[in-house]
mmCIF file of C-alpha atoms and ligand atoms in Angstrom:
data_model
loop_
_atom_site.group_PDB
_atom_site.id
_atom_site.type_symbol
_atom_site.label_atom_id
_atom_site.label_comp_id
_atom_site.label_asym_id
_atom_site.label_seq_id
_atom_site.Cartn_x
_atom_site.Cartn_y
_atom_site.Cartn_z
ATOM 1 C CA UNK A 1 -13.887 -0.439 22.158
ATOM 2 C CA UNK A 2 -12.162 -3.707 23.600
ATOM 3 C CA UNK A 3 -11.948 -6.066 20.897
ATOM 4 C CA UNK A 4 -10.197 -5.308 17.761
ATOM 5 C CA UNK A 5 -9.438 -7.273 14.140
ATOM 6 C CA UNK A 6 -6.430 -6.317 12.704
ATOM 7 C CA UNK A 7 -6.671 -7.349 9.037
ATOM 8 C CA UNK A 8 -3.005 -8.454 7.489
ATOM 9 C CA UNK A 9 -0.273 -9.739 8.788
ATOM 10 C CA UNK A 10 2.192 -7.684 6.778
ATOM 11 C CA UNK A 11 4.468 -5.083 8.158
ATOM 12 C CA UNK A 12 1.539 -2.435 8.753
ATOM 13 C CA UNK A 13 -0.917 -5.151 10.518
ATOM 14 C CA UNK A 14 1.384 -6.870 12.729
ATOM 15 C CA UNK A 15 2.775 -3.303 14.280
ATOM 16 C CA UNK A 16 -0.875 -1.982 14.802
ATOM 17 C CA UNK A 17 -1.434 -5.665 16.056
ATOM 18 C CA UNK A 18 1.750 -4.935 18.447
ATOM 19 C CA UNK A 19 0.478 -1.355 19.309
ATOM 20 C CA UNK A 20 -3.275 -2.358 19.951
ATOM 21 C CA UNK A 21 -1.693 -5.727 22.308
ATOM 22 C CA UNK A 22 0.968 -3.904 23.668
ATOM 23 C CA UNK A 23 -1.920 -1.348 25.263
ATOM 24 C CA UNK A 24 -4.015 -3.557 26.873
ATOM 25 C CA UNK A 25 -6.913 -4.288 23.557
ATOM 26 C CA UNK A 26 -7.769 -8.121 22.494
ATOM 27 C CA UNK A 27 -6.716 -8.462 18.676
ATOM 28 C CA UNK A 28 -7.568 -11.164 16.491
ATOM 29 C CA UNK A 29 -4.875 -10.592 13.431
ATOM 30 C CA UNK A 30 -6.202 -12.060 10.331
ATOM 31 C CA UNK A 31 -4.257 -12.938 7.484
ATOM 32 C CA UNK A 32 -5.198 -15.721 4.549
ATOM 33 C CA UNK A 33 -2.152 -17.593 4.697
ATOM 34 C CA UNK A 34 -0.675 -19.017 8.138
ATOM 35 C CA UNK A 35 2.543 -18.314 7.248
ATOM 36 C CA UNK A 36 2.375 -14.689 7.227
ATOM 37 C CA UNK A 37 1.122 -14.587 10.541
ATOM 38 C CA UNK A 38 3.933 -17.122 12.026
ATOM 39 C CA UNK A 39 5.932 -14.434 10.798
ATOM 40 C CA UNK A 40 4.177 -11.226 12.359
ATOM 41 C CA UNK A 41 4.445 -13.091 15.627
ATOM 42 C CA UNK A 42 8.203 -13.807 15.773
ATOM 43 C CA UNK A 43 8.358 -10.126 14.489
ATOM 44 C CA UNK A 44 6.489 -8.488 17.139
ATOM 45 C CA UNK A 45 7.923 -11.125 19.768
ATOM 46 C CA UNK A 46 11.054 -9.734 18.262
ATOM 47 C CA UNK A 47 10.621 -5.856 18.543
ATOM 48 C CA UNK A 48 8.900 -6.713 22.536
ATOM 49 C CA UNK A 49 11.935 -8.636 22.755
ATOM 50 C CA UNK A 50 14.185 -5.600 22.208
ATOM 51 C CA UNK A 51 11.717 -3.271 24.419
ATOM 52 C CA UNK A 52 12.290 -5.667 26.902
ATOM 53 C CA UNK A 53 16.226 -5.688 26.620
ATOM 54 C CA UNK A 54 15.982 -1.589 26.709
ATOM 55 C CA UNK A 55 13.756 -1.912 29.661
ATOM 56 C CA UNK A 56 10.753 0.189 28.138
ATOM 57 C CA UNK A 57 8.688 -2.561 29.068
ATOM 58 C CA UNK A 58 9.112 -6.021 31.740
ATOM 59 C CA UNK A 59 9.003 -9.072 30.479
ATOM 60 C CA UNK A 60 5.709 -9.917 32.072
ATOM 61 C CA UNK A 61 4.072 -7.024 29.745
ATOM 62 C CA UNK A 62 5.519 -8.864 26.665
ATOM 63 C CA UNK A 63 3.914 -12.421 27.862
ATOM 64 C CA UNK A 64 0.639 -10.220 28.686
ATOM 65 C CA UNK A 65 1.074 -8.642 25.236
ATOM 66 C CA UNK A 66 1.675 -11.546 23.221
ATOM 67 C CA UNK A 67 -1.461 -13.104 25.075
ATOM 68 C CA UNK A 68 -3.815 -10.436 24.195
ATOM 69 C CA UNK A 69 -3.219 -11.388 20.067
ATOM 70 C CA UNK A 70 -4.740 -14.532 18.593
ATOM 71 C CA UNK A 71 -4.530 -15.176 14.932
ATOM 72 C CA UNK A 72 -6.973 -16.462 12.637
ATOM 73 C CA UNK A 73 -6.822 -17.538 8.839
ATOM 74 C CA UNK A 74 -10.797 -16.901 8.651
ATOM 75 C CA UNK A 75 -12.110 -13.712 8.228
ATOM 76 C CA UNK A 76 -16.058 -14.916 9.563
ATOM 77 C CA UNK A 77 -14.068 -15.976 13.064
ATOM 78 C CA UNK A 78 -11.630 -13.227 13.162
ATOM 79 C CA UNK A 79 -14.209 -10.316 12.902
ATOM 80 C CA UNK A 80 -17.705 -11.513 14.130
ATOM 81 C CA UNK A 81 -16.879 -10.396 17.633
ATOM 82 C CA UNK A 82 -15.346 -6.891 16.790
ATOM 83 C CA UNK A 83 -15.869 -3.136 18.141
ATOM 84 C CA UNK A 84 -13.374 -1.741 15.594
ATOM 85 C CA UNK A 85 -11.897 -3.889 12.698
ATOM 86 C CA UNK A 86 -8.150 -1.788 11.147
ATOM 87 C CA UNK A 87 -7.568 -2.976 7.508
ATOM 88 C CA UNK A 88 -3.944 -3.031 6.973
ATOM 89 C CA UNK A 89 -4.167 -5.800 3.487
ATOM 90 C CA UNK A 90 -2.121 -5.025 0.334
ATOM 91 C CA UNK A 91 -2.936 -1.700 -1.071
ATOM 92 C CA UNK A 92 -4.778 -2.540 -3.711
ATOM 93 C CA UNK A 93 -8.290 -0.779 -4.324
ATOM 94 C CA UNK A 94 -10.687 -3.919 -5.257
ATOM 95 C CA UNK A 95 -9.190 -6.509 -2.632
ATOM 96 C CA UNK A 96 -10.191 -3.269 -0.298
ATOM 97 C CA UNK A 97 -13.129 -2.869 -1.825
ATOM 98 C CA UNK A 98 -14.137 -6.814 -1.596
ATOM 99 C CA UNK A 99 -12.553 -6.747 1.772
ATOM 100 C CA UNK A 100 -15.012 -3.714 2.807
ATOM 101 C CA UNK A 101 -18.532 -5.593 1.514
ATOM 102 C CA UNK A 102 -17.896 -8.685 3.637
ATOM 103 C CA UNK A 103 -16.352 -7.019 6.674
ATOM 104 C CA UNK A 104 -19.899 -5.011 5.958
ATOM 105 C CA UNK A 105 -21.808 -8.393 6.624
ATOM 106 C CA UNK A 106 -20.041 -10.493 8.861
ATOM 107 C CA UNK A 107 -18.955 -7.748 12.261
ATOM 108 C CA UNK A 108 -21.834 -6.654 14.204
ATOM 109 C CA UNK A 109 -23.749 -3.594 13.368
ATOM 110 C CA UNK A 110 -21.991 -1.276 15.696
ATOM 111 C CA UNK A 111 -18.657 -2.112 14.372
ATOM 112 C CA UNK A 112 -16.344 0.896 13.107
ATOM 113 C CA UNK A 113 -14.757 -0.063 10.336
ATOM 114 C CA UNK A 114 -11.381 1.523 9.681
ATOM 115 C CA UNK A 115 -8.749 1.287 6.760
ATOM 116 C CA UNK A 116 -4.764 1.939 7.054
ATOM 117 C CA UNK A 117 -4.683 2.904 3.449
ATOM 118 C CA UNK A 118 -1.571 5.485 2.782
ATOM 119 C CA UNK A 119 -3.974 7.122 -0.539
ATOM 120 C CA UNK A 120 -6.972 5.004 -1.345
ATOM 121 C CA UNK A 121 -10.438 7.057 -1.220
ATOM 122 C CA UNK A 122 -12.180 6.702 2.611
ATOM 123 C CA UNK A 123 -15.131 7.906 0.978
ATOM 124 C CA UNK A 124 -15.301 5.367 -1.942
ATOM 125 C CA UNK A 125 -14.448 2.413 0.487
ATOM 126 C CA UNK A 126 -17.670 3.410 2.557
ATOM 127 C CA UNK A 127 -19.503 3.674 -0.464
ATOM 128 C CA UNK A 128 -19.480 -0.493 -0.762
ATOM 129 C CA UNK A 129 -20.714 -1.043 2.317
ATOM 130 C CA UNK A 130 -24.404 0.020 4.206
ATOM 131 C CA UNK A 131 -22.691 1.831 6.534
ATOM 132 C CA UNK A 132 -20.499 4.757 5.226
ATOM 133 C CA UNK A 133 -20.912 6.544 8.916
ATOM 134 C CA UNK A 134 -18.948 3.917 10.161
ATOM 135 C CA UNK A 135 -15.852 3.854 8.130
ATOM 136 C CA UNK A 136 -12.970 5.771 8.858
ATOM 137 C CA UNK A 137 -9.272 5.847 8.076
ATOM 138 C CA UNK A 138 -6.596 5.141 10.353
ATOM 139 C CA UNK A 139 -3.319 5.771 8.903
ATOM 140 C CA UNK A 140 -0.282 4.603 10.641
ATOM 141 C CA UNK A 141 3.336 5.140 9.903
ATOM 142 C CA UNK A 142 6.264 2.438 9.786
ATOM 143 C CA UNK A 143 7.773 1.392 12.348
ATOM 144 C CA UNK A 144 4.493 1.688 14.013
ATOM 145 C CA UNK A 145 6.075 0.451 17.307
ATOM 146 C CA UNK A 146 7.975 3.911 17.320
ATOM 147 C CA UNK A 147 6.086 6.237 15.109
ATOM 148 C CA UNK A 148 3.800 8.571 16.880
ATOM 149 C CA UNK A 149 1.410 9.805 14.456
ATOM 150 C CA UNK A 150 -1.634 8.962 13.495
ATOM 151 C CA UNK A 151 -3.503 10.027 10.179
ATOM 152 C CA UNK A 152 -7.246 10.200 10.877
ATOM 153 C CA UNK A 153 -9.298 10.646 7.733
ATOM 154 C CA UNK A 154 -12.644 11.506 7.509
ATOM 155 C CA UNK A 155 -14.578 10.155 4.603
ATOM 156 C CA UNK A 156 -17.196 12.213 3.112
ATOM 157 C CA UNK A 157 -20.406 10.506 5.164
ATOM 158 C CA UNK A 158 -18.416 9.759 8.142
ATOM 159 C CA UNK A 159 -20.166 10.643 11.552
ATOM 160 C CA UNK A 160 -18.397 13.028 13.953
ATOM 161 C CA UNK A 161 -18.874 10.871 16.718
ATOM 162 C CA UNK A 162 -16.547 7.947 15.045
ATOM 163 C CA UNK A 163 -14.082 10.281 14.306
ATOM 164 C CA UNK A 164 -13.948 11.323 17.969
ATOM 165 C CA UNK A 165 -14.114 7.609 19.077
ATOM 166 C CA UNK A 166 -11.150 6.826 16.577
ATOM 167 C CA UNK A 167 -9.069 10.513 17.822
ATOM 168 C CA UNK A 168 -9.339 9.446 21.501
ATOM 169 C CA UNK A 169 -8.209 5.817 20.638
ATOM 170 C CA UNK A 170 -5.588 6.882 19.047
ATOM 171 C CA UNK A 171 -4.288 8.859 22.013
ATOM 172 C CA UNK A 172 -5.236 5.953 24.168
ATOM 173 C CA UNK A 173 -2.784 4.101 22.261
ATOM 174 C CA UNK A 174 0.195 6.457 22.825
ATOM 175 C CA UNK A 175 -0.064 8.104 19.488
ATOM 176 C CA UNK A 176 -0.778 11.593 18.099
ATOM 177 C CA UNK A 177 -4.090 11.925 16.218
ATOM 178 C CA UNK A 178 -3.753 14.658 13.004
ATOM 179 C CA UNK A 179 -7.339 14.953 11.123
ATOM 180 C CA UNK A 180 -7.594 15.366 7.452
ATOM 181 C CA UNK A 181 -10.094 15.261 4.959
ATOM 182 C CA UNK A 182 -10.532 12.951 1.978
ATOM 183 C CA UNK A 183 -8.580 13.979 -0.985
ATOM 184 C CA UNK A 184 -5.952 12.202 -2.845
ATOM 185 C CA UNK A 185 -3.050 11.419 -0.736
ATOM 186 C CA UNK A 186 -4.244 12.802 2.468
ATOM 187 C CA UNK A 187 -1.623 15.365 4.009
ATOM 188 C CA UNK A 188 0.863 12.681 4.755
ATOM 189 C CA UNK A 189 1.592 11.576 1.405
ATOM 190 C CA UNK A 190 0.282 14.514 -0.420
ATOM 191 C CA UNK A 191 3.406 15.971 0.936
ATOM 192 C CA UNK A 192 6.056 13.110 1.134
ATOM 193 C CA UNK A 193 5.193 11.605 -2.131
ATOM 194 C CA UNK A 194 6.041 14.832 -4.292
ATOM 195 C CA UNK A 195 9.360 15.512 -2.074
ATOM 196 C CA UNK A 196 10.415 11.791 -3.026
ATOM 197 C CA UNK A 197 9.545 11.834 -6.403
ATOM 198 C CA UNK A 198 11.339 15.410 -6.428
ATOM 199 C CA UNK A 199 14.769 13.876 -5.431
ATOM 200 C CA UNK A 200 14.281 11.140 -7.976
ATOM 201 C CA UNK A 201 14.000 13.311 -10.505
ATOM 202 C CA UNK A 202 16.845 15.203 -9.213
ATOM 203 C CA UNK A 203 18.611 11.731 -9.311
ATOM 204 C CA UNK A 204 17.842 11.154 -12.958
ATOM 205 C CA UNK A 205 18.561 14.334 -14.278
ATOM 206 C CA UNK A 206 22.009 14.010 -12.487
ATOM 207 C CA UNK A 207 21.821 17.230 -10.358
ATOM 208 C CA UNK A 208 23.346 14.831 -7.378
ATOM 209 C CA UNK A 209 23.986 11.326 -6.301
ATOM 210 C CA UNK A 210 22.209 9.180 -4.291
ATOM 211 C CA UNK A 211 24.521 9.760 -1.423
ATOM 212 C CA UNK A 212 24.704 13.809 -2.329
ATOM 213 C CA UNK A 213 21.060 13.844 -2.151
ATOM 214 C CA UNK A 214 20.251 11.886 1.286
ATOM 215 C CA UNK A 215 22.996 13.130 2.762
ATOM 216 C CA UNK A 216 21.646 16.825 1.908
ATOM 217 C CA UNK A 217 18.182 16.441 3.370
ATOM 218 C CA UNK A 218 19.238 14.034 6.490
ATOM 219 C CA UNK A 219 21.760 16.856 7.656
ATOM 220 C CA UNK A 220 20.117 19.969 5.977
ATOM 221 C CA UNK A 221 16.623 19.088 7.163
ATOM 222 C CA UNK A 222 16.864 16.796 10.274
ATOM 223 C CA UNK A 223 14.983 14.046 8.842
ATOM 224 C CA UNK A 224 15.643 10.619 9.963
ATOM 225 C CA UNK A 225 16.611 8.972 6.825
ATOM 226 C CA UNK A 226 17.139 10.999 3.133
ATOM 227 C CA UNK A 227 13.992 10.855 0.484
ATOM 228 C CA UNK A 228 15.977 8.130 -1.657
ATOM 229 C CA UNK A 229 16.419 5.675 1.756
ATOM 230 C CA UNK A 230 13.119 6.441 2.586
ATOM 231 C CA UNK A 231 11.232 5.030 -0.868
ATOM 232 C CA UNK A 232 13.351 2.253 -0.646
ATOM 233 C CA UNK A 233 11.903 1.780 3.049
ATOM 234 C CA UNK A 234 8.695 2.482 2.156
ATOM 235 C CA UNK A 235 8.683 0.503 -1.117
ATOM 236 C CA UNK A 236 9.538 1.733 -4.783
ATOM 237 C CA UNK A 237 5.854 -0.036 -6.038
ATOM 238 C CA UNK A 238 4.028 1.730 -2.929
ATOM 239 C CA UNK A 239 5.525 5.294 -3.937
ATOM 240 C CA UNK A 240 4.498 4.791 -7.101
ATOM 241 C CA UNK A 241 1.169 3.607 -6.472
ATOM 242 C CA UNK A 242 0.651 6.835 -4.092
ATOM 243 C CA UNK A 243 1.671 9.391 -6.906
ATOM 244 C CA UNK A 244 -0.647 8.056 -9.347
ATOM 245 C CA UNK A 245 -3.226 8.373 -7.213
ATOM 246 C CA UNK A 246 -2.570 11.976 -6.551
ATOM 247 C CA UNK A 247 -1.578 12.530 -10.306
ATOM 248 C CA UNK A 248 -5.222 11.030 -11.368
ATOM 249 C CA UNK A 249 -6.681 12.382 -8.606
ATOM 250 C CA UNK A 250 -6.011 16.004 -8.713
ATOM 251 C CA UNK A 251 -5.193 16.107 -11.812
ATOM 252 C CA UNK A 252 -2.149 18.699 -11.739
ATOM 253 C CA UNK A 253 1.454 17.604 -13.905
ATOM 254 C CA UNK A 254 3.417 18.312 -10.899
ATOM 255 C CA UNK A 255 2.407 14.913 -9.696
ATOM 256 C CA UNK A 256 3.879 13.145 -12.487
ATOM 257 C CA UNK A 257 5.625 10.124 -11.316
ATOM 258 C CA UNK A 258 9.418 10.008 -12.517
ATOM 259 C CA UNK A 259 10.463 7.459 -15.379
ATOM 260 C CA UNK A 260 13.316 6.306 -13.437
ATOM 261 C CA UNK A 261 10.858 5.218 -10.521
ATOM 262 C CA UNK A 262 8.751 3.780 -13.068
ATOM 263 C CA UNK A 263 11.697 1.932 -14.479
ATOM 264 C CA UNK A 264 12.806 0.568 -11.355
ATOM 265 C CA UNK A 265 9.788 -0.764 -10.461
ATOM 266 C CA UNK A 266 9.109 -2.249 -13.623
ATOM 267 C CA UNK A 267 12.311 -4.047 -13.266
ATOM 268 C CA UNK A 268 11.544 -5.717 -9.821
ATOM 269 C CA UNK A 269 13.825 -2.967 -7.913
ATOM 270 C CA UNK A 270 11.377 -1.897 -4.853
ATOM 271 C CA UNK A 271 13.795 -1.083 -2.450
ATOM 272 C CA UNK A 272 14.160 -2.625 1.078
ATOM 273 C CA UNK A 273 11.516 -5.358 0.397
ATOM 274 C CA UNK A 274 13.288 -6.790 -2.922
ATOM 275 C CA UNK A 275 16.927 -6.579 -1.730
ATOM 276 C CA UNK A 276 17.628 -4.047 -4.150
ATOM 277 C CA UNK A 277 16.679 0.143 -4.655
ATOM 278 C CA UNK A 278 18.509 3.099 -4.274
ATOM 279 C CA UNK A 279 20.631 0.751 -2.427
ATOM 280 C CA UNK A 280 21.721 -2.578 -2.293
ATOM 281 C CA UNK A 281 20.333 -4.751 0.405
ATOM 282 C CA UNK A 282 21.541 -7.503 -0.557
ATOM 283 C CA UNK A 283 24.848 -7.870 2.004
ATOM 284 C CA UNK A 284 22.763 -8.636 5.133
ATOM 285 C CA UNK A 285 24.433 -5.532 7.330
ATOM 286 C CA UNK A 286 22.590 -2.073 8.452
ATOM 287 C CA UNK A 287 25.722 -0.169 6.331
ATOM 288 C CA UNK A 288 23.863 1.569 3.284
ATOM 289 C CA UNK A 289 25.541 0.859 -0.357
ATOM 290 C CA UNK A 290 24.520 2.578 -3.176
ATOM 291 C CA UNK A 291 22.963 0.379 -5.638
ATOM 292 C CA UNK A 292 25.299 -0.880 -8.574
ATOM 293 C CA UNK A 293 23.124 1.564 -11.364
ATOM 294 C CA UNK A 294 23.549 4.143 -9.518
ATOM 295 C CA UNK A 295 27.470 3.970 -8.933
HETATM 296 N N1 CAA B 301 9.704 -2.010 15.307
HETATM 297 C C1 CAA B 301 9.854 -1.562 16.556
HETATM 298 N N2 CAA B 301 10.837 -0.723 16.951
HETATM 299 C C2 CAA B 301 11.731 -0.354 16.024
HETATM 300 C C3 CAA B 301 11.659 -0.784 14.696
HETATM 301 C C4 CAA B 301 10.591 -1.662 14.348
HETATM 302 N N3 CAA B 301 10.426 -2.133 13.099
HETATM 303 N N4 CAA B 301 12.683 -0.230 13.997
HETATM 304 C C5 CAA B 301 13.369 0.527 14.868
HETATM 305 N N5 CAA B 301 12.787 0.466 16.083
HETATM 306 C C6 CAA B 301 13.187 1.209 17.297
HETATM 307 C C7 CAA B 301 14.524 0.784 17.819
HETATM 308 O O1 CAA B 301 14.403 -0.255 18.781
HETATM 309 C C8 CAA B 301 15.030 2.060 18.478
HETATM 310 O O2 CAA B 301 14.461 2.202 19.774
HETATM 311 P P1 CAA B 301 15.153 3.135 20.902
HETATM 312 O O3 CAA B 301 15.005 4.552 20.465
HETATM 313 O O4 CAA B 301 14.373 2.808 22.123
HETATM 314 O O5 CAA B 301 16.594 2.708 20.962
HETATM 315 C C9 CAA B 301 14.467 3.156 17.598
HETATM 316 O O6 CAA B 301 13.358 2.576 16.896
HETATM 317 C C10 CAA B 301 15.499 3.644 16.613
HETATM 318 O O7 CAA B 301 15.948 2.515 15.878
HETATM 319 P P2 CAA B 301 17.455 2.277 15.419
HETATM 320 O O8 CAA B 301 18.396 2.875 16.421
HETATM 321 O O9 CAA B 301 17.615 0.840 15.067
HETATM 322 O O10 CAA B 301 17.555 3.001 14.034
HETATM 323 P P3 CAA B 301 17.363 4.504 13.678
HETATM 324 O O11 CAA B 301 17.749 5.422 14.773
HETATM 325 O O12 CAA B 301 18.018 4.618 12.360
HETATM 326 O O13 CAA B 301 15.780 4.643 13.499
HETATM 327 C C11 CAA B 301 13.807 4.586 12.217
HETATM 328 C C12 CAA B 301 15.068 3.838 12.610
HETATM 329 C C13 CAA B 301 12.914 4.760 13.439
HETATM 330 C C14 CAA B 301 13.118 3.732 11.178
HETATM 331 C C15 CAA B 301 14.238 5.999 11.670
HETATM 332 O O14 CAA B 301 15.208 5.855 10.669
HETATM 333 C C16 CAA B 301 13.079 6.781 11.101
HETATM 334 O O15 CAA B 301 12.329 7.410 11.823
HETATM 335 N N6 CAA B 301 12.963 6.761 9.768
HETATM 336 C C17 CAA B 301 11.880 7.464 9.071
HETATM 337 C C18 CAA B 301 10.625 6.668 9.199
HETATM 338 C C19 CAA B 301 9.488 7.301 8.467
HETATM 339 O O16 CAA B 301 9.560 8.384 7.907
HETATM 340 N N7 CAA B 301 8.369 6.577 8.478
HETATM 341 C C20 CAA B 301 7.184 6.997 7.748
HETATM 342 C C21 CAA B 301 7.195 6.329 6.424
HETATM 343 S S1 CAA B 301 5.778 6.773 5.496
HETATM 344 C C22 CAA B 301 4.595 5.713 6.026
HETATM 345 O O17 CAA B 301 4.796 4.832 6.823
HETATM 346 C C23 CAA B 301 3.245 5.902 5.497
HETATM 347 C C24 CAA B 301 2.960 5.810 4.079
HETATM 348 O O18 CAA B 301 1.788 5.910 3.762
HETATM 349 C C25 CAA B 301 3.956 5.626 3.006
#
């Protein structure tokens, strides 16, 4: 596999973009509007910018980088060329779905056709196209610059042989492959989804405060950032999309988004993204402040 389509220019598609670049791969990044990809550009010029400054990389390897990424607006000249196309568009099961049939016409035959979807069925997005063997997910995690894992799922039809191809990619990328089958949520979010909507529960039921209850599993757990910080990262509307998909998909109460994430995301609160979650983003600096409700 040398030449890759990275499909949106969001946060997902332009770090896979950087990863795939940064490694040696062509990528044609596709996006519909040419705005979003300006953006993912001056983003990952950005991050090479500060691997550059850290010396992780010379500055050559950023020009060489940046040189290996051409963007399109066109999905017929973006993919007709491609060994592996990674969908990275808004999570959003019919866009996929539409995205999946003509991806299914227009790359040549022999094309894998992968999906960065954090919960939407691998199996049901082969089922639209003529070649369910072929399609595979490849889950990344954000900041994909840093993050080292990769979640490979394995649709229901998908042939051994592309999930090999797609493990020892993902090592030749830098990454750690973990396999998993299709079912709701994966493992990733199978497991991070419940934990988050546990401490928002917690929240609303007024066990502990926002700070009380990051600050609890950042220094009781190691993790990098506390559940609340981390759905405001990750994206209030996102969170809530993945437990709904694991509460309709396996069917179990314990899945049961909370109200108050409901609420907030009914309101336009979505964290990071919208200025304004758990915390308020709103004051430009890296220094976390707990949103005014929440005070
Ligand atoms: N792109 C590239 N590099 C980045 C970056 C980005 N967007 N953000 C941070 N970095 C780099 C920094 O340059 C820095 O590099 P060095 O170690 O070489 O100095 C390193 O990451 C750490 O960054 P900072 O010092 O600025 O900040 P930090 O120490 O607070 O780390 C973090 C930031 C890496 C995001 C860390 O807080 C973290 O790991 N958070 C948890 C992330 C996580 O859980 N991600 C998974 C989310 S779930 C998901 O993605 C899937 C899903 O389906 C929902």
């Amino acid at each position: 596999m040398e030449q890759i389509s990275v499909i949106g220019g969001g946060t997902m598609g332009n770090g896979i973009a950087h990863v795939f670049a940064q490694n040696g791969y062509k990528v044609n990044l596709i996006d519909i509007k040419q705005e979003v990809l300006d953006k993912a550009l001056a983003t990952i010029s950005k991050n090479l910018d500060r691997m550059v400054a850290k010396e992780k990389i010379t500055a050559d390897q950023k020009d060489q980088t940046l040189a290996n990424i051409h963007t399109h607006t066109s999905l017929i000249s973006g993919v007709s060329n491609a060994d592996l196309v990674v969908e990275a568009a808004t999570e959003n099961v019919e866009i996929k779905l539409d995205l999946f049939r003509q991806l299914d016409k227009l790359t040549p035959a022999g094309c894998v056709l992968a999906s960065n979807t954090s919960s939407i069925s691998i199996t049901k997005i082969g089922s639209v196209t003529d070649r369910p063997d072929k399609v595979i997910g490849m889950h990344f995690m954000n900041p994909v610059p840093v993050m080292k894992l990769v979640e490979v799922i394995e649709g229901f039809k998908t042939d051994k042989k592309v999930t090999e191809e797609i493990v020892e990619l993902s090592k030749k990328l830098g990454k750690v492959p973990a396999l998993t089958q299709d079912y709701p949520g994966f493992i990733a979010n199978r497991i991070l989804m419940p934990m988050i909507n546990e401490a928002i529960i917690s929240l609303h039921e007024g066990v502990a405060d926002v700070t009380e209850i990051d600050t609890i599993m950042k220094l009781g757990m190691a993790h990098p950032m506390g559940p609340l910080q981390l759905a405001d990262f990750i994206g209030l509307d996102v969170c809530l999309a993945i437990l709904n998909v694991l509460y309709d998909g396996l069917g179990n109460q314990k899945y049961a988004p909370s109200p108050l994430l409901i609420n907030m995301v009914t309101s336009g609160d979505l964290g990071v993204k919208s200025g304004r979650g758990f915390y308020d983003y709103s004051h430009g600096t890296k220094e976390l402040v707990v949103a005014p409700n929440f005070k």
